[in-house]
Short mmCIF file of N, CA and C in Angstrom, two decimals:
data_model
loop_
_atom_site.label_atom_id
_atom_site.label_comp_id
_atom_site.label_asym_id
_atom_site.label_seq_id
_atom_site.Cartn_x
_atom_site.Cartn_y
_atom_site.Cartn_z
N MET D 1 86.45 92.57 93.50
CA MET D 1 86.20 93.90 93.97
C MET D 1 85.64 94.67 92.84
N LYS D 2 84.53 95.39 93.06
CA LYS D 2 83.93 96.27 92.06
C LYS D 2 84.75 97.55 91.91
N TYR D 3 85.03 97.92 90.61
CA TYR D 3 85.87 99.09 90.32
C TYR D 3 84.99 100.25 89.98
N SER D 4 85.06 101.30 90.77
CA SER D 4 84.30 102.51 90.47
C SER D 4 85.28 103.47 89.76
N ARG D 5 84.68 104.54 89.22
CA ARG D 5 85.50 105.57 88.56
C ARG D 5 86.50 106.19 89.57
N GLN D 6 86.06 106.44 90.72
CA GLN D 6 86.96 106.94 91.80
C GLN D 6 88.16 106.03 92.05
N ARG D 7 87.84 104.71 92.23
CA ARG D 7 88.91 103.74 92.50
C ARG D 7 89.86 103.65 91.25
N ASN D 8 89.40 103.68 90.02
CA ASN D 8 90.22 103.59 88.86
C ASN D 8 91.07 104.82 88.79
N VAL D 9 90.57 105.97 89.09
CA VAL D 9 91.42 107.25 89.07
C VAL D 9 92.53 107.04 90.10
N ILE D 10 92.25 106.60 91.36
CA ILE D 10 93.21 106.44 92.35
C ILE D 10 94.28 105.41 92.01
N LEU D 11 93.78 104.24 91.45
CA LEU D 11 94.73 103.18 90.96
C LEU D 11 95.68 103.77 89.91
N ASN D 12 95.13 104.56 88.91
CA ASN D 12 95.93 105.04 87.86
C ASN D 12 96.95 106.01 88.44
N ILE D 13 96.51 106.83 89.42
CA ILE D 13 97.53 107.81 90.03
C ILE D 13 98.64 107.02 90.65
N VAL D 14 98.36 106.09 91.37
CA VAL D 14 99.49 105.37 92.04
C VAL D 14 100.34 104.55 91.09
N ARG D 15 99.74 103.94 90.13
CA ARG D 15 100.46 103.18 89.10
C ARG D 15 101.38 104.01 88.22
N SER D 16 100.95 105.24 88.01
CA SER D 16 101.70 106.14 87.05
C SER D 16 102.72 106.96 87.83
N SER D 17 102.76 106.87 89.13
CA SER D 17 103.70 107.69 89.92
C SER D 17 105.05 106.96 90.14
N ASP D 18 106.04 107.81 90.07
CA ASP D 18 107.38 107.15 90.32
C ASP D 18 107.94 107.66 91.67
N VAL D 19 107.05 108.28 92.45
CA VAL D 19 107.56 108.85 93.81
C VAL D 19 106.92 108.24 94.99
N HIS D 20 106.17 107.07 94.77
CA HIS D 20 105.56 106.43 95.97
C HIS D 20 104.70 107.40 96.76
N PRO D 21 103.59 107.82 96.21
CA PRO D 21 102.89 108.93 96.89
C PRO D 21 102.21 108.49 98.16
N THR D 22 102.01 109.51 99.06
CA THR D 22 101.23 109.34 100.29
C THR D 22 99.71 109.51 99.91
N ALA D 23 98.94 109.16 100.84
CA ALA D 23 97.47 109.38 100.57
C ALA D 23 97.15 110.78 100.36
N ASP D 24 97.77 111.77 101.04
CA ASP D 24 97.60 113.13 100.76
C ASP D 24 97.93 113.53 99.35
N THR D 25 99.02 113.03 98.77
CA THR D 25 99.40 113.36 97.44
C THR D 25 98.41 112.81 96.51
N VAL D 26 97.99 111.52 96.76
CA VAL D 26 96.94 110.91 95.86
C VAL D 26 95.68 111.75 95.90
N TYR D 27 95.31 112.23 97.02
CA TYR D 27 94.10 113.02 97.26
C TYR D 27 94.27 114.35 96.38
N ASP D 28 95.38 114.98 96.49
CA ASP D 28 95.53 116.21 95.78
C ASP D 28 95.49 115.97 94.20
N LEU D 29 96.08 114.95 93.74
CA LEU D 29 96.08 114.60 92.29
C LEU D 29 94.63 114.16 91.92
N ALA D 30 93.99 113.41 92.70
CA ALA D 30 92.71 112.89 92.41
C ALA D 30 91.66 114.12 92.28
N ARG D 31 91.80 115.07 93.08
CA ARG D 31 90.93 116.23 93.07
C ARG D 31 91.01 117.03 91.78
N GLN D 32 92.12 116.87 91.08
CA GLN D 32 92.22 117.54 89.72
C GLN D 32 91.25 116.87 88.75
N GLU D 33 91.03 115.59 88.85
CA GLU D 33 90.12 114.93 87.96
C GLU D 33 88.71 114.78 88.51
N LEU D 34 88.66 114.66 89.84
CA LEU D 34 87.34 114.47 90.51
C LEU D 34 87.30 115.45 91.65
N PRO D 35 86.87 116.70 91.38
CA PRO D 35 86.97 117.74 92.39
C PRO D 35 86.11 117.49 93.64
N GLY D 36 85.14 116.63 93.55
CA GLY D 36 84.33 116.41 94.76
C GLY D 36 84.79 115.23 95.56
N ILE D 37 85.85 114.59 95.24
CA ILE D 37 86.28 113.41 96.01
C ILE D 37 86.77 113.84 97.40
N GLY D 38 86.40 113.03 98.42
CA GLY D 38 86.80 113.33 99.70
C GLY D 38 88.09 112.52 100.19
N ILE D 39 88.81 112.98 101.17
CA ILE D 39 90.03 112.33 101.67
C ILE D 39 89.64 110.99 102.21
N ALA D 40 88.47 110.82 102.83
CA ALA D 40 88.10 109.50 103.31
C ALA D 40 87.89 108.54 102.23
N THR D 41 87.39 108.88 101.10
CA THR D 41 87.23 108.06 99.92
C THR D 41 88.59 107.58 99.45
N VAL D 42 89.54 108.53 99.40
CA VAL D 42 90.89 108.15 98.93
C VAL D 42 91.51 107.18 99.84
N TYR D 43 91.47 107.42 101.19
CA TYR D 43 92.04 106.45 102.15
C TYR D 43 91.30 105.08 102.05
N ARG D 44 90.09 105.09 101.94
CA ARG D 44 89.29 103.84 101.84
C ARG D 44 89.65 103.02 100.61
N ASN D 45 89.81 103.71 99.44
CA ASN D 45 90.10 103.02 98.22
C ASN D 45 91.64 102.58 98.20
N LEU D 46 92.52 103.42 98.80
CA LEU D 46 93.97 102.99 98.85
C LEU D 46 94.01 101.66 99.66
N ASN D 47 93.36 101.68 100.78
CA ASN D 47 93.34 100.47 101.67
C ASN D 47 92.81 99.32 100.94
N MET D 48 91.71 99.43 100.21
CA MET D 48 91.12 98.30 99.52
C MET D 48 92.09 97.82 98.43
N LEU D 49 92.66 98.74 97.65
CA LEU D 49 93.49 98.38 96.59
C LEU D 49 94.78 97.65 97.10
N ALA D 50 95.26 98.11 98.29
CA ALA D 50 96.46 97.45 98.86
C ALA D 50 96.10 96.08 99.39
N GLU D 51 94.99 95.99 100.06
CA GLU D 51 94.44 94.68 100.56
C GLU D 51 94.22 93.69 99.41
N ASN D 52 93.82 94.16 98.30
CA ASN D 52 93.54 93.37 97.09
C ASN D 52 94.77 92.96 96.29
N GLY D 53 95.93 93.64 96.65
CA GLY D 53 97.15 93.41 95.97
C GLY D 53 97.30 94.14 94.69
N ASP D 54 96.47 95.09 94.44
CA ASP D 54 96.61 95.91 93.15
C ASP D 54 97.72 96.95 93.31
N ILE D 55 98.00 97.41 94.53
CA ILE D 55 99.06 98.29 94.81
C ILE D 55 99.73 97.78 96.08
N ALA D 56 100.90 98.30 96.40
CA ALA D 56 101.61 97.90 97.59
C ALA D 56 101.69 99.10 98.59
N ARG D 57 101.48 98.78 99.87
CA ARG D 57 101.63 99.79 100.90
C ARG D 57 103.06 99.68 101.44
N ILE D 58 103.74 100.83 101.61
CA ILE D 58 105.06 100.88 102.10
C ILE D 58 104.99 101.64 103.47
N ASN D 59 105.25 100.99 104.51
CA ASN D 59 105.32 101.62 105.83
C ASN D 59 106.63 102.18 106.07
N THR D 60 106.81 103.51 105.98
CA THR D 60 108.17 104.13 106.03
C THR D 60 108.55 104.37 107.52
N GLY D 61 107.70 104.12 108.48
CA GLY D 61 108.04 104.34 109.88
C GLY D 61 107.76 105.74 110.34
N ASP D 62 107.32 106.64 109.50
CA ASP D 62 107.11 108.09 109.92
C ASP D 62 105.61 108.33 110.03
N GLY D 63 104.78 107.32 110.03
CA GLY D 63 103.35 107.51 110.18
C GLY D 63 102.58 107.81 108.88
N LYS D 64 103.31 108.01 107.71
CA LYS D 64 102.73 108.32 106.51
C LYS D 64 103.05 107.21 105.48
N ASP D 65 102.15 106.24 105.33
CA ASP D 65 102.40 105.17 104.38
C ASP D 65 102.51 105.70 102.98
N ARG D 66 103.34 105.07 102.21
CA ARG D 66 103.46 105.41 100.77
C ARG D 66 102.88 104.21 100.00
N PHE D 67 102.56 104.45 98.78
CA PHE D 67 101.91 103.47 97.95
C PHE D 67 102.68 103.29 96.65
N ASP D 68 102.75 102.04 96.22
CA ASP D 68 103.54 101.69 95.04
C ASP D 68 102.68 100.91 94.05
N GLY D 69 102.58 101.34 92.83
CA GLY D 69 101.84 100.68 91.78
C GLY D 69 102.52 99.50 91.18
N HIS D 70 103.82 99.35 91.46
CA HIS D 70 104.63 98.29 90.86
C HIS D 70 104.71 97.23 91.98
N THR D 71 103.94 96.12 91.75
CA THR D 71 103.78 95.14 92.79
C THR D 71 104.70 93.93 92.58
N GLY D 72 105.47 93.98 91.62
CA GLY D 72 106.48 92.87 91.32
C GLY D 72 107.45 92.84 92.46
N GLU D 73 108.21 91.77 92.61
CA GLU D 73 109.20 91.66 93.66
C GLU D 73 110.36 92.62 93.54
N HIS D 74 110.50 93.43 94.48
CA HIS D 74 111.63 94.36 94.53
C HIS D 74 111.75 94.96 95.98
N TYR D 75 112.78 95.75 96.19
CA TYR D 75 112.95 96.28 97.46
C TYR D 75 112.76 97.83 97.41
N HIS D 76 112.63 98.42 98.60
CA HIS D 76 112.52 99.90 98.67
C HIS D 76 113.68 100.32 99.63
N MET D 77 114.25 101.45 99.29
CA MET D 77 115.14 102.13 100.15
C MET D 77 114.64 103.53 100.42
N ILE D 78 114.70 103.86 101.67
CA ILE D 78 114.19 105.26 102.08
C ILE D 78 115.51 106.07 102.45
N CYS D 79 115.58 107.20 101.85
CA CYS D 79 116.80 108.02 102.22
C CYS D 79 116.62 108.64 103.54
N SER D 80 117.56 108.44 104.44
CA SER D 80 117.49 108.87 105.83
C SER D 80 117.67 110.40 105.90
N ARG D 81 117.97 111.04 104.78
CA ARG D 81 118.18 112.51 104.78
C ARG D 81 116.96 113.22 104.16
N CYS D 82 116.63 112.90 102.93
CA CYS D 82 115.63 113.60 102.17
C CYS D 82 114.27 112.87 102.27
N GLY D 83 114.17 111.67 102.66
CA GLY D 83 112.93 110.87 102.81
C GLY D 83 112.44 110.21 101.55
N GLU D 84 113.14 110.40 100.35
CA GLU D 84 112.72 109.78 99.10
C GLU D 84 112.72 108.29 99.21
N VAL D 85 111.66 107.63 98.70
CA VAL D 85 111.58 106.18 98.56
C VAL D 85 112.01 105.82 97.24
N ILE D 86 113.02 104.91 97.17
CA ILE D 86 113.62 104.51 95.86
C ILE D 86 113.31 102.95 95.67
N ASP D 87 112.98 102.63 94.39
CA ASP D 87 112.81 101.19 94.10
C ASP D 87 114.12 100.64 93.83
N ILE D 88 114.38 99.43 94.28
CA ILE D 88 115.74 98.72 93.90
C ILE D 88 115.24 97.39 93.45
N TYR D 89 115.62 97.15 92.19
CA TYR D 89 115.39 95.86 91.48
C TYR D 89 116.73 95.23 91.38
N PRO D 90 116.86 93.97 91.88
CA PRO D 90 118.17 93.24 91.71
C PRO D 90 118.44 93.02 90.27
N LYS D 91 119.73 93.05 89.88
CA LYS D 91 120.07 92.83 88.49
C LYS D 91 119.90 91.37 88.05
N ASP D 92 119.90 90.45 88.96
CA ASP D 92 119.60 89.05 88.53
C ASP D 92 118.91 88.37 89.59
N ASP D 93 118.35 87.14 89.34
CA ASP D 93 117.62 86.34 90.26
C ASP D 93 118.55 85.80 91.37
N ALA D 94 119.87 85.71 91.14
CA ALA D 94 120.78 85.18 92.17
C ALA D 94 120.74 86.08 93.40
N ALA D 95 120.60 87.42 93.23
CA ALA D 95 120.56 88.27 94.41
C ALA D 95 119.28 88.00 95.26
N MET D 96 118.18 87.86 94.59
CA MET D 96 116.92 87.49 95.32
C MET D 96 117.05 86.13 95.97
N ASP D 97 117.65 85.17 95.26
CA ASP D 97 117.81 83.86 95.83
C ASP D 97 118.65 83.91 97.05
N GLY D 98 119.75 84.71 97.02
CA GLY D 98 120.66 84.82 98.19
C GLY D 98 119.89 85.39 99.33
N LEU D 99 119.08 86.43 99.07
CA LEU D 99 118.35 87.09 100.22
C LEU D 99 117.33 86.11 100.81
N ARG D 100 116.63 85.35 99.88
CA ARG D 100 115.70 84.31 100.37
C ARG D 100 116.40 83.27 101.30
N ARG D 101 117.55 82.85 100.86
CA ARG D 101 118.39 81.83 101.65
C ARG D 101 118.68 82.41 102.99
N ALA D 102 119.11 83.73 103.02
CA ALA D 102 119.39 84.40 104.26
C ALA D 102 118.25 84.46 105.18
N VAL D 103 117.05 84.80 104.65
CA VAL D 103 115.81 84.80 105.48
C VAL D 103 115.53 83.41 105.96
N ASN D 104 115.62 82.49 105.08
CA ASN D 104 115.32 81.03 105.50
C ASN D 104 116.23 80.63 106.62
N LEU D 105 117.48 80.95 106.51
CA LEU D 105 118.50 80.54 107.54
C LEU D 105 118.29 81.21 108.88
N THR D 106 118.02 82.56 108.75
CA THR D 106 117.90 83.41 109.90
C THR D 106 116.62 82.98 110.78
N PHE D 107 115.50 82.83 110.07
CA PHE D 107 114.26 82.54 110.74
C PHE D 107 113.89 81.12 110.70
N GLY D 108 114.61 80.22 110.18
CA GLY D 108 114.32 78.87 110.18
C GLY D 108 113.08 78.45 109.25
N ILE D 109 112.92 79.27 108.28
CA ILE D 109 111.81 79.00 107.29
C ILE D 109 112.29 77.90 106.36
N LYS D 110 111.45 76.97 106.11
CA LYS D 110 111.81 75.75 105.23
C LYS D 110 111.30 75.96 103.76
N ASP D 111 110.49 76.98 103.61
CA ASP D 111 109.85 77.17 102.27
C ASP D 111 110.75 78.01 101.41
N ASP D 112 111.06 77.49 100.19
CA ASP D 112 111.90 78.18 99.19
C ASP D 112 111.16 79.29 98.50
N ASN D 113 109.92 79.45 98.72
CA ASN D 113 109.05 80.42 97.99
C ASN D 113 108.81 81.71 98.86
N VAL D 114 109.82 82.11 99.65
CA VAL D 114 109.58 83.32 100.48
C VAL D 114 109.48 84.45 99.44
N GLN D 115 108.42 85.24 99.61
CA GLN D 115 108.20 86.42 98.78
C GLN D 115 108.78 87.65 99.46
N ILE D 116 109.67 88.33 98.82
CA ILE D 116 110.33 89.47 99.40
C ILE D 116 109.83 90.68 98.55
N ASN D 117 108.82 91.42 99.03
CA ASN D 117 108.47 92.53 98.31
C ASN D 117 108.09 93.70 99.20
N THR D 118 108.33 93.58 100.44
CA THR D 118 108.03 94.69 101.40
C THR D 118 109.31 95.19 102.19
N THR D 119 110.48 94.69 101.73
CA THR D 119 111.69 95.03 102.36
C THR D 119 111.92 96.46 102.24
N LEU D 120 112.26 97.17 103.32
CA LEU D 120 112.56 98.55 103.42
C LEU D 120 114.02 98.77 103.93
N LEU D 121 114.92 99.19 103.10
CA LEU D 121 116.19 99.45 103.48
C LEU D 121 116.34 100.98 103.75
N THR D 122 117.25 101.36 104.65
CA THR D 122 117.47 102.76 104.98
C THR D 122 118.88 103.12 104.64
N GLY D 123 119.09 104.19 104.03
CA GLY D 123 120.44 104.68 103.69
C GLY D 123 120.39 106.13 103.16
N VAL D 124 121.43 106.55 102.55
CA VAL D 124 121.45 107.84 101.94
C VAL D 124 121.56 107.73 100.42
N CYS D 125 120.59 108.48 99.74
CA CYS D 125 120.49 108.30 98.31
C CYS D 125 121.66 109.07 97.64
N ASN D 126 121.86 108.73 96.33
CA ASN D 126 122.92 109.27 95.56
C ASN D 126 122.80 110.85 95.44
N ARG D 127 121.61 111.31 95.37
CA ARG D 127 121.43 112.80 95.29
C ARG D 127 121.98 113.52 96.55
N CYS D 128 121.59 112.98 97.73
CA CYS D 128 122.11 113.52 98.96
C CYS D 128 123.58 113.38 99.11
N LEU D 129 124.13 112.21 98.69
CA LEU D 129 125.58 112.06 98.71
C LEU D 129 126.30 113.06 97.84
N ALA D 130 125.75 113.33 96.69
CA ALA D 130 126.33 114.22 95.70
C ALA D 130 126.32 115.67 96.28
N LYS D 131 125.24 116.02 97.01
CA LYS D 131 125.23 117.35 97.66
C LYS D 131 126.29 117.49 98.73
N GLU D 132 126.55 116.39 99.43
CA GLU D 132 127.55 116.43 100.54
C GLU D 132 128.97 116.64 99.88
N LYS D 133 129.22 116.01 98.74
CA LYS D 133 130.56 116.14 98.12
C LYS D 133 130.79 117.51 97.64
N LYS D 134 129.71 118.17 97.19
CA LYS D 134 129.84 119.58 96.73
C LYS D 134 130.18 120.57 97.89
N ASN D 135 129.71 120.20 99.09
CA ASN D 135 129.99 121.11 100.25
C ASN D 135 131.29 120.93 100.87
#
């Protein structure tokens, strides 16, 4: 894939973000560096980058995909209260191996190389739990 200045700006925005931005957020940030960029250009480039594996698309179920510049194997949790998307990295490979085995057993998959990088867990984040305890 040919990399244009616009695509590089969009890629850098997603990779440098720790909030899993939506396309609208990427658009707002890209306009700071490229004032003439259009929203369609942002969507088109995000789709191309995701299809190419340069970024990951996270379907949160609310109609607004999020994007992640960290494409290594990990999980995502979305807070059911505030909507924050949080990266979850297992502390050791045994946790990933256990999840792979569970997927293999549940779905009858014979391949030990199941890649788990789009798992979306739902729960309540620590920030929301802390707010509840104060009230």
